[in-house]
Short mmCIF file of C-alpha atoms and ligand atoms in Angstrom, two decimals:
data_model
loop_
_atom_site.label_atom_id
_atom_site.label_comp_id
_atom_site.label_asym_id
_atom_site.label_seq_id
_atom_site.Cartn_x
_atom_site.Cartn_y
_atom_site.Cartn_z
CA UNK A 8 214.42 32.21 105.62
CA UNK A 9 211.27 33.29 105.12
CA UNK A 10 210.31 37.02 104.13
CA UNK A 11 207.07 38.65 105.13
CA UNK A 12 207.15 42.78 103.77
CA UNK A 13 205.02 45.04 105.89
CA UNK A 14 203.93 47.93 105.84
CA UNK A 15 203.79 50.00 109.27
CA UNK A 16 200.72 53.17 109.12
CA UNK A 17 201.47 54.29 112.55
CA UNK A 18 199.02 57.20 112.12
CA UNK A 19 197.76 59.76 114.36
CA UNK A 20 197.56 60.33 118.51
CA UNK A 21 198.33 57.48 120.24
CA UNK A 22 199.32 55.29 117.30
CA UNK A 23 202.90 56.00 116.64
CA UNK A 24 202.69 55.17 120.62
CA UNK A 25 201.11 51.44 120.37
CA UNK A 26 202.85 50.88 116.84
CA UNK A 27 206.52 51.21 118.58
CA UNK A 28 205.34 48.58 121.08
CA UNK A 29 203.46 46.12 118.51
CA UNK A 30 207.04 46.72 116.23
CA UNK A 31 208.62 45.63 119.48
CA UNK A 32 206.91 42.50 119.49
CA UNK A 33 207.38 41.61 115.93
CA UNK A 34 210.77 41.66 116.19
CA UNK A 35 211.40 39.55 119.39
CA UNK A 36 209.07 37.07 116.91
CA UNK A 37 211.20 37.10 113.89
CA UNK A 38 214.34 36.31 115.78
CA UNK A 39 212.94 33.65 117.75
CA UNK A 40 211.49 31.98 114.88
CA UNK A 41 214.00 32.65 112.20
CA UNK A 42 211.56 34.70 109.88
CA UNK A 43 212.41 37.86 108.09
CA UNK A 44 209.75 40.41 108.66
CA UNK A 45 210.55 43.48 106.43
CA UNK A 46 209.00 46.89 107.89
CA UNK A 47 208.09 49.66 105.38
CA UNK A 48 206.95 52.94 107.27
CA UNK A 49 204.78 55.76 106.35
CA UNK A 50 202.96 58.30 107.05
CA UNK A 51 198.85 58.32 106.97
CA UNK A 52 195.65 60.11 108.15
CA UNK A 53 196.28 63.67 109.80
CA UNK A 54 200.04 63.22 110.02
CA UNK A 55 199.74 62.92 106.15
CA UNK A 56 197.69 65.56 105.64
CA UNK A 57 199.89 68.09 107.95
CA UNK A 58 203.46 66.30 105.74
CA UNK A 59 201.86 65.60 101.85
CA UNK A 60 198.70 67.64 102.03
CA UNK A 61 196.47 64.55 101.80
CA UNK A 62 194.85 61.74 104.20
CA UNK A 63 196.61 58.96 101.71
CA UNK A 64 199.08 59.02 99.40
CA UNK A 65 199.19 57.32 96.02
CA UNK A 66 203.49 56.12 97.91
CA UNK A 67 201.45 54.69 100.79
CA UNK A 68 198.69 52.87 98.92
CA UNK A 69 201.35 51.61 96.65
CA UNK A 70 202.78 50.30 100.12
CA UNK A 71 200.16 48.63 101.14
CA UNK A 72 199.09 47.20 97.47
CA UNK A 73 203.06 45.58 97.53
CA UNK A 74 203.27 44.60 100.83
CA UNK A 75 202.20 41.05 102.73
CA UNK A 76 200.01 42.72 104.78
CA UNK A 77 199.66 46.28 106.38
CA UNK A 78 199.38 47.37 110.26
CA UNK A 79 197.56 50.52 111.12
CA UNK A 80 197.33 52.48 114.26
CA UNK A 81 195.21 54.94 114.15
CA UNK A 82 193.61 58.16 112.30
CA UNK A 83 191.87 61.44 113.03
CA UNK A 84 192.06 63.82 115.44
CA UNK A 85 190.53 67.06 116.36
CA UNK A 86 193.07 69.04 114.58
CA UNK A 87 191.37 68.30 111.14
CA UNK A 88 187.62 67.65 112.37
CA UNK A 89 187.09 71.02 110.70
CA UNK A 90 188.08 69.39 106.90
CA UNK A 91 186.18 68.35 104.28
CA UNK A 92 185.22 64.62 104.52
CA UNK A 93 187.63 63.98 101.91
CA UNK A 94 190.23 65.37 103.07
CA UNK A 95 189.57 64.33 106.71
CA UNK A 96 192.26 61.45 108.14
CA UNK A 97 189.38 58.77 108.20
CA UNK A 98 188.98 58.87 104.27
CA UNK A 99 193.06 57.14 104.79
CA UNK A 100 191.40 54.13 106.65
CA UNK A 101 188.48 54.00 104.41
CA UNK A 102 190.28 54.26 101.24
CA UNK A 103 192.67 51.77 102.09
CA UNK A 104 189.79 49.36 103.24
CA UNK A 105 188.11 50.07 99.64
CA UNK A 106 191.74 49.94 97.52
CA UNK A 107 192.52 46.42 98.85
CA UNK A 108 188.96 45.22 98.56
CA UNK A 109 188.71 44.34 102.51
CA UNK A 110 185.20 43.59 102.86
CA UNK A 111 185.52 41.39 106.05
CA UNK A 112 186.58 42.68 109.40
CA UNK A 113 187.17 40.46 112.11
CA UNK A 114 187.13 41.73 115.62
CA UNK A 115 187.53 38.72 118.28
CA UNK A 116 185.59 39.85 121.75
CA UNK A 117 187.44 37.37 124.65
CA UNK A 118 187.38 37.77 128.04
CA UNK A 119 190.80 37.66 130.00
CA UNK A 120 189.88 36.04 133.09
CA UNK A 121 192.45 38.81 134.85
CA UNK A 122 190.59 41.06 133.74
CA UNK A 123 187.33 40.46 134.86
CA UNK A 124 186.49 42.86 137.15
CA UNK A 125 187.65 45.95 134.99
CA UNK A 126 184.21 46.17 132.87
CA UNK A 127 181.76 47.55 133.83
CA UNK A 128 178.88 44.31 134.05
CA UNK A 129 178.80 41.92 136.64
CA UNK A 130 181.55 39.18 136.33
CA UNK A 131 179.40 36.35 136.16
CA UNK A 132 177.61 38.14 133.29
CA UNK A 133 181.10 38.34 131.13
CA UNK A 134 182.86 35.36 132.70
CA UNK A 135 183.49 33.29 129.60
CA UNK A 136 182.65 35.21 126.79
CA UNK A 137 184.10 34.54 123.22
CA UNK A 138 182.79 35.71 120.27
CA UNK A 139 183.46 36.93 117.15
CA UNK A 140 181.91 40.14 115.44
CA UNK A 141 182.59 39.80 111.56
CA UNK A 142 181.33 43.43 110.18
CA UNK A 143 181.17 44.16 106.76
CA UNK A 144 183.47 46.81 105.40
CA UNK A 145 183.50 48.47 102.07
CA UNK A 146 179.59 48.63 101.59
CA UNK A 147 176.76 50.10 103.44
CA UNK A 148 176.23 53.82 104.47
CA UNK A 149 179.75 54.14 104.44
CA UNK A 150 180.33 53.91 100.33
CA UNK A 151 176.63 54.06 99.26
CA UNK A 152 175.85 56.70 97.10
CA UNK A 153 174.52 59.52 96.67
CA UNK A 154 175.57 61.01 100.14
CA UNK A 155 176.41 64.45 101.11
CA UNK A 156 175.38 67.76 102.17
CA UNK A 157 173.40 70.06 99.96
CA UNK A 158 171.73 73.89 100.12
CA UNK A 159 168.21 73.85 98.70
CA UNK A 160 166.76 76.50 97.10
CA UNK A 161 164.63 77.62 100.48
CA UNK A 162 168.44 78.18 102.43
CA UNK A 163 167.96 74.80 104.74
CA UNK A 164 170.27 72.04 103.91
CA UNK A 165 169.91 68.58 103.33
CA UNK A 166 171.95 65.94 104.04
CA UNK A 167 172.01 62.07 102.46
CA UNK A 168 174.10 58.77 103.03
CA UNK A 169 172.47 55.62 101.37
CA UNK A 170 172.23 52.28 103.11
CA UNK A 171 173.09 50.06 99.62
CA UNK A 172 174.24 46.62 99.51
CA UNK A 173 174.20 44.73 96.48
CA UNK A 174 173.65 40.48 96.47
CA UNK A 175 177.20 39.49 95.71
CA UNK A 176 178.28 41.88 98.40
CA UNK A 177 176.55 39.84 101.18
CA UNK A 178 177.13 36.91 99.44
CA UNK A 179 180.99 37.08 100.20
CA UNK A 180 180.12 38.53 103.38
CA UNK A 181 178.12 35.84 104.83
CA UNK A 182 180.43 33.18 103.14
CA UNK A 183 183.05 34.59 105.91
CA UNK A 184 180.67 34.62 108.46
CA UNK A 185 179.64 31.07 107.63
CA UNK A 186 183.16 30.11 107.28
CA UNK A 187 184.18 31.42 110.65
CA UNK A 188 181.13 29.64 112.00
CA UNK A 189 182.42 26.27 111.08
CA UNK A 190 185.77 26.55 112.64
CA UNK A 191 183.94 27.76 115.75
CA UNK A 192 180.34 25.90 117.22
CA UNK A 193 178.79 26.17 113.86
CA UNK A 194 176.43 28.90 114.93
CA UNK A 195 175.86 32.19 112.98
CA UNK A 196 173.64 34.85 113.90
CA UNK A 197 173.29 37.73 111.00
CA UNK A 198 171.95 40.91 112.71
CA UNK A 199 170.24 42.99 109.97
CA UNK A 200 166.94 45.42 110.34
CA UNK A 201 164.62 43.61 108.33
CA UNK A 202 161.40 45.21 109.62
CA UNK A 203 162.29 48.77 108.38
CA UNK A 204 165.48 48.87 105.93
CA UNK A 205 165.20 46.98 102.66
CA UNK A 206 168.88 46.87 102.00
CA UNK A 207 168.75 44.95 105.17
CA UNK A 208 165.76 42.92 104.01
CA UNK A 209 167.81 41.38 101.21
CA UNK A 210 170.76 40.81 103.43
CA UNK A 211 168.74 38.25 105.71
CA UNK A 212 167.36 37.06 102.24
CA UNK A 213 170.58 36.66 101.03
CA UNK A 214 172.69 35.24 104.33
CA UNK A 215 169.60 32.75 104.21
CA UNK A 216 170.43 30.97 101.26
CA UNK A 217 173.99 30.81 100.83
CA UNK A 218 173.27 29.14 104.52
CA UNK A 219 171.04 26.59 102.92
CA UNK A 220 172.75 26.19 99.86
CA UNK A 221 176.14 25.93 101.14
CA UNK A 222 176.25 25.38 105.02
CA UNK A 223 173.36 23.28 105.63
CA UNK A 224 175.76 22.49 108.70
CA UNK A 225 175.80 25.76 109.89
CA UNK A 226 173.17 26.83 112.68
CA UNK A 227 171.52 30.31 111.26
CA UNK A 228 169.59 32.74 112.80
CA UNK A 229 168.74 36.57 112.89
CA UNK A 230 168.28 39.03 114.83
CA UNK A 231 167.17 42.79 114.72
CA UNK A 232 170.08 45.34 115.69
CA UNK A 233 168.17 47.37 118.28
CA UNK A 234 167.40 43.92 120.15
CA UNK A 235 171.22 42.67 119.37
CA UNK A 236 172.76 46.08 120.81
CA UNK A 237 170.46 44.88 124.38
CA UNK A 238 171.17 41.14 124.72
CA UNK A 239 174.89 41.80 124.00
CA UNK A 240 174.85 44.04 127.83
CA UNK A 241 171.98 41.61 129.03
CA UNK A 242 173.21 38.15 128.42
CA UNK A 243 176.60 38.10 125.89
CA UNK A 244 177.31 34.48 126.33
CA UNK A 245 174.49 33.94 124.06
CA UNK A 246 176.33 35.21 121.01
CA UNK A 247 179.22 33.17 119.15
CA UNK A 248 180.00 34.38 115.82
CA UNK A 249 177.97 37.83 114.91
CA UNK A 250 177.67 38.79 110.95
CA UNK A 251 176.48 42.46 110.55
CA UNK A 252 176.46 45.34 107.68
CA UNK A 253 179.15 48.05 107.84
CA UNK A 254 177.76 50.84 110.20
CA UNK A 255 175.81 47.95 112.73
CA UNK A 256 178.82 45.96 112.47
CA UNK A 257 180.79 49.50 113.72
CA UNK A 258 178.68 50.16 116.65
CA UNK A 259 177.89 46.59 118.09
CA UNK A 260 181.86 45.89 117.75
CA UNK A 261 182.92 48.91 120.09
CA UNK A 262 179.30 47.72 122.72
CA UNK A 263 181.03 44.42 122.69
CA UNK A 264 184.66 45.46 123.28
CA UNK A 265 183.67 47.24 126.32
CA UNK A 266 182.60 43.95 127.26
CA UNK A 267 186.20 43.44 127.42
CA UNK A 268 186.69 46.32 130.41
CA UNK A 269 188.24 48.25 127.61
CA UNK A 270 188.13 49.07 123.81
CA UNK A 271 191.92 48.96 124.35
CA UNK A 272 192.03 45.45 124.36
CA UNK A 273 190.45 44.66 121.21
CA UNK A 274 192.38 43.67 117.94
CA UNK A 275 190.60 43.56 114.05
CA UNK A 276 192.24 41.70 111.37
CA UNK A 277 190.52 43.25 107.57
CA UNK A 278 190.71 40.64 104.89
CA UNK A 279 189.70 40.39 101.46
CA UNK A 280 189.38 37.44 98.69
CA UNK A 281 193.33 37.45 98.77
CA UNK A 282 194.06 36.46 102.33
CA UNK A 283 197.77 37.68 102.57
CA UNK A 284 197.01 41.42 101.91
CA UNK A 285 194.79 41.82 104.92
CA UNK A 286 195.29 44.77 107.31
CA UNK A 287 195.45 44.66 111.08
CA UNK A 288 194.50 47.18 113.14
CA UNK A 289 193.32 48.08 116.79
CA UNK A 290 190.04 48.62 116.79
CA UNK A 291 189.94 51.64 119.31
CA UNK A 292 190.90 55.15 117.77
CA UNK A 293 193.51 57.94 118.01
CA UNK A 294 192.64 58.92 121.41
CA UNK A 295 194.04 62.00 121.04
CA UNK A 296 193.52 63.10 124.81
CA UNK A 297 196.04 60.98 125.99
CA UNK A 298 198.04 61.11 122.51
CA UNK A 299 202.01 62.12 124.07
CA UNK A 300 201.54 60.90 127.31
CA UNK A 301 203.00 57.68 127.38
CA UNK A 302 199.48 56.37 128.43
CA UNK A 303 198.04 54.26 125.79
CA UNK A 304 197.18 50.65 126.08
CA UNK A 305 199.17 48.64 123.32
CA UNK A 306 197.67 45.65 124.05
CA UNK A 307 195.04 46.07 120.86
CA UNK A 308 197.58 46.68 118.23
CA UNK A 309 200.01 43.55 119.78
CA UNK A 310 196.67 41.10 119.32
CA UNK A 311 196.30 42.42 115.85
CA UNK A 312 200.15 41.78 115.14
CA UNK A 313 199.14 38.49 116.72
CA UNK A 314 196.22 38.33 114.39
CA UNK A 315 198.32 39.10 111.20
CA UNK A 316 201.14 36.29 111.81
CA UNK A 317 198.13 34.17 112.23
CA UNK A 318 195.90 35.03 109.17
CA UNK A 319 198.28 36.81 106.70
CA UNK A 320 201.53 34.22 107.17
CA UNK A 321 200.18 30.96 108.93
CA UNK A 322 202.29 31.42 111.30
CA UNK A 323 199.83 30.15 114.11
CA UNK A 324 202.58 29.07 117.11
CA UNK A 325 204.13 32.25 116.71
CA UNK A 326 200.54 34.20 117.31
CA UNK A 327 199.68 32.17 120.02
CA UNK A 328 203.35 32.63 121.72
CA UNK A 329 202.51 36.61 121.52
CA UNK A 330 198.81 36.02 122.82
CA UNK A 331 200.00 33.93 125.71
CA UNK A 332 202.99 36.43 126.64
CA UNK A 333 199.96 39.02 126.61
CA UNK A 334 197.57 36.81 128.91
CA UNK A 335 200.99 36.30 131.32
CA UNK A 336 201.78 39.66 131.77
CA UNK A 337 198.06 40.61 132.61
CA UNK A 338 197.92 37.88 134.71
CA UNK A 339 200.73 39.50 136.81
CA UNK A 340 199.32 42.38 137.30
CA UNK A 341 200.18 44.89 134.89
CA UNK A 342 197.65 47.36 133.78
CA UNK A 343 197.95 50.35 131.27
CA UNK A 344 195.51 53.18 132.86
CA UNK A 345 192.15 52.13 130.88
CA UNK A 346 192.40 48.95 132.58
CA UNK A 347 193.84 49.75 136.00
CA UNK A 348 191.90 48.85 139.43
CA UNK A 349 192.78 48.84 142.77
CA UNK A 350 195.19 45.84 143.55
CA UNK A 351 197.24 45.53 140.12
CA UNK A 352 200.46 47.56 138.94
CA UNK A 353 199.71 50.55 136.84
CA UNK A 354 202.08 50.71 133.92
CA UNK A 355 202.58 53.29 130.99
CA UNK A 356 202.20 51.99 127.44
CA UNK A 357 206.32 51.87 127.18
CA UNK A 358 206.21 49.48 130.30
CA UNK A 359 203.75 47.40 129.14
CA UNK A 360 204.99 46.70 125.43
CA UNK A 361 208.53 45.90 127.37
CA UNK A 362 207.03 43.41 129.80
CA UNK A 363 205.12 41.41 126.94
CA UNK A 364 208.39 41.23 125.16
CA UNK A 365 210.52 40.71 128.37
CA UNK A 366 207.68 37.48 128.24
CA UNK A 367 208.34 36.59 124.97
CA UNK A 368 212.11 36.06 125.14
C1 IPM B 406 186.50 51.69 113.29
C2 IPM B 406 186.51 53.19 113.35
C3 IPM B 406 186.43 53.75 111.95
C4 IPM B 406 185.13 53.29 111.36
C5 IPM B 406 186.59 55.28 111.84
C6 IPM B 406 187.86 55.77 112.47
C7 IPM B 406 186.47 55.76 110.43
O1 IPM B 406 185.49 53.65 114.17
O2 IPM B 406 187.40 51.11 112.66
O3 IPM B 406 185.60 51.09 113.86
O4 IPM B 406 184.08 53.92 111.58
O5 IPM B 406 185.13 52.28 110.65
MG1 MG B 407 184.40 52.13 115.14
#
């Protein structure tokens, strides 16, 4: 039998909620198919901090380092907003993106045809839209240095992040991007701000000629981030596969999941050189106003569980069994409260994880 190790970060607000349900799902999977999935729990972000004293523990990062892959909920919370940065839940997601050397984060943007009329645009605008937004992870604003927050000698403070990316960063980067293209229609389109931001400058320099050395096959082109952030609301269908730095690559992924009706529809797979230890996580936060309530949409952190089989264990039928039991049970109906309209059955997060696994079996 085959043996998959992972380990579970349920996290913060609603993500022990979503994790139970995405758990839920796993296992239906590993009995079906006759594959041992092996769960190792801990905890991370604010729960860590309240339990250990710290976002991240050197136990949980060993986790993740020996495990085939790691599934996250969610971090943060407005109980430790107040903290310093390093000590804030976040630095748990960020560190663990940075320890396992996940530079690539995949977030899939598909339309469920049931679910057309929950967003916000005009159906015909959204009908059909499938893209991919591959953001870059461990670089940018994010880890550039020197950043924080200092007193000058006057009394008024000053306060610094640096935009840095170096040329083997994008190079691996846009090799993923590139990569994805080719499975896909062979289109790429690397959103940078070349007209202002140097760092970005390079990165179109950069994306440019791995695309000419090594995907002459590969349709490239650019686009500014202001203009990319418009056309995604004015015409999305335009866009296929979407390669972006870390902090663009944050902000157009949660514009485009709202293309979606709902940012709690969207999975993320995180990968690095080593495919297996990749982490999976929804990309929507800890949303801790509903955190409790039995509210939560679990549909994001299934996909990603979906996402995992897929990328981390090959186990393609499998993901697509869980991805079709999801596109069922919306079909039917069912709607958590983010997604709800007039018409369909509104269901609590409990309800819905048990009807996609009622599917499944
Ligand atoms: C995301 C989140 C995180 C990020 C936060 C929680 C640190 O917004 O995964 O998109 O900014 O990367
Ligand atoms: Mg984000």
């Amino acid at each position: 039998m085959k043996r998959y190790s992972i380990a579970v970060f349920a996290g913060d607000g609603i993500g022990p909620e979503i994790m139970m349900e995405a758990v839920n799902v796993l296992d239906v999977i590993q009995k079906k198919h006759g594959i041992n999935l092996f769960f190792v729990e801990e905890l991370v972000g604010g729960a860590s901090i309240d339990e250990y004293g710290a976002p991240l523990t050197d136990r949980a990062l060993d986790f993740a380092r020996q495990s085939d892959a790691v599934m996250l909920g969610a971090v943060g919370g407005p109980k430790w907003e107040g903290l310093d940065y390093a000590m804030r839940p976040e630095r748990a997601l960020l560190a663990l993106r940075k320890e396992l050397g996940l530079f690539a984060n995949l977030r899939p943007v598909k339309i469920h045809k049931a679910l057309i009329n929950a967003s916000t645009l005009k159906p015909e605008v959204i009908d059909g839209v499938d893209m991919m937004v591959i953001r870059e992870l461990t670089g940018g604003l994010y880890f550039g240095a020197p950043r924080g927050i200092e007193t000058l000698k006057d009394g008024t403070e000053r306060g610094v992040n640096t935009l840095v990316y170096t040329s083997p960063e994008i190079e691996r980067i846009a090799r993923v991007g590139f990569e994805t293209a080719r499975k896909r229609r062979k289109k790429l389109l690397s959103v940078d701000k070349a007209n202002v931001l140097e760092a970005t400058e390079l990165w179109r320099k950069v994306v440019t000629r791995i695309g000419k050395d090594e995907f002459p096959d590969v349709e490239l082109s650019h686009m500014y981030v202001d203009n990319c952030s418009m056309q995604l609301v004015r015409n999305p269908k335009q866009f296929d596969v979407i390669v972006t730095e870390n902090t663009f690559g944050d902000i157009l992924s949660d514009e485009a999941a709202m293309l979606t009706g709902s940012i709690g529809m969207l999975p993320s797979a995180s990968i690095g050189s080593e495919k297996r230890r990749a982490m999976y996580e929804p990309i929507h936060g800890s949303a801790p106003d509903i955190a409790g309530k039995n509210m939560a949409n679990p549909i994001a952190t299934i996909l990603s569980a979906a996402m995992m089989l897929r990328y981390s264990f090959d186990l393609i039928a499998p993901a697509q069994e869980i991805e079709k039991a999801v596109e069922a049970v919306l079909n039917k109906g069912l709607r958590t409260a983010d997604i709800f309209e007039a018409g369909t059955q509104k269901v609590s997060c409990t309800e819905m994880g048990a009807a996609i696994v009622k599917e499944l079996r």
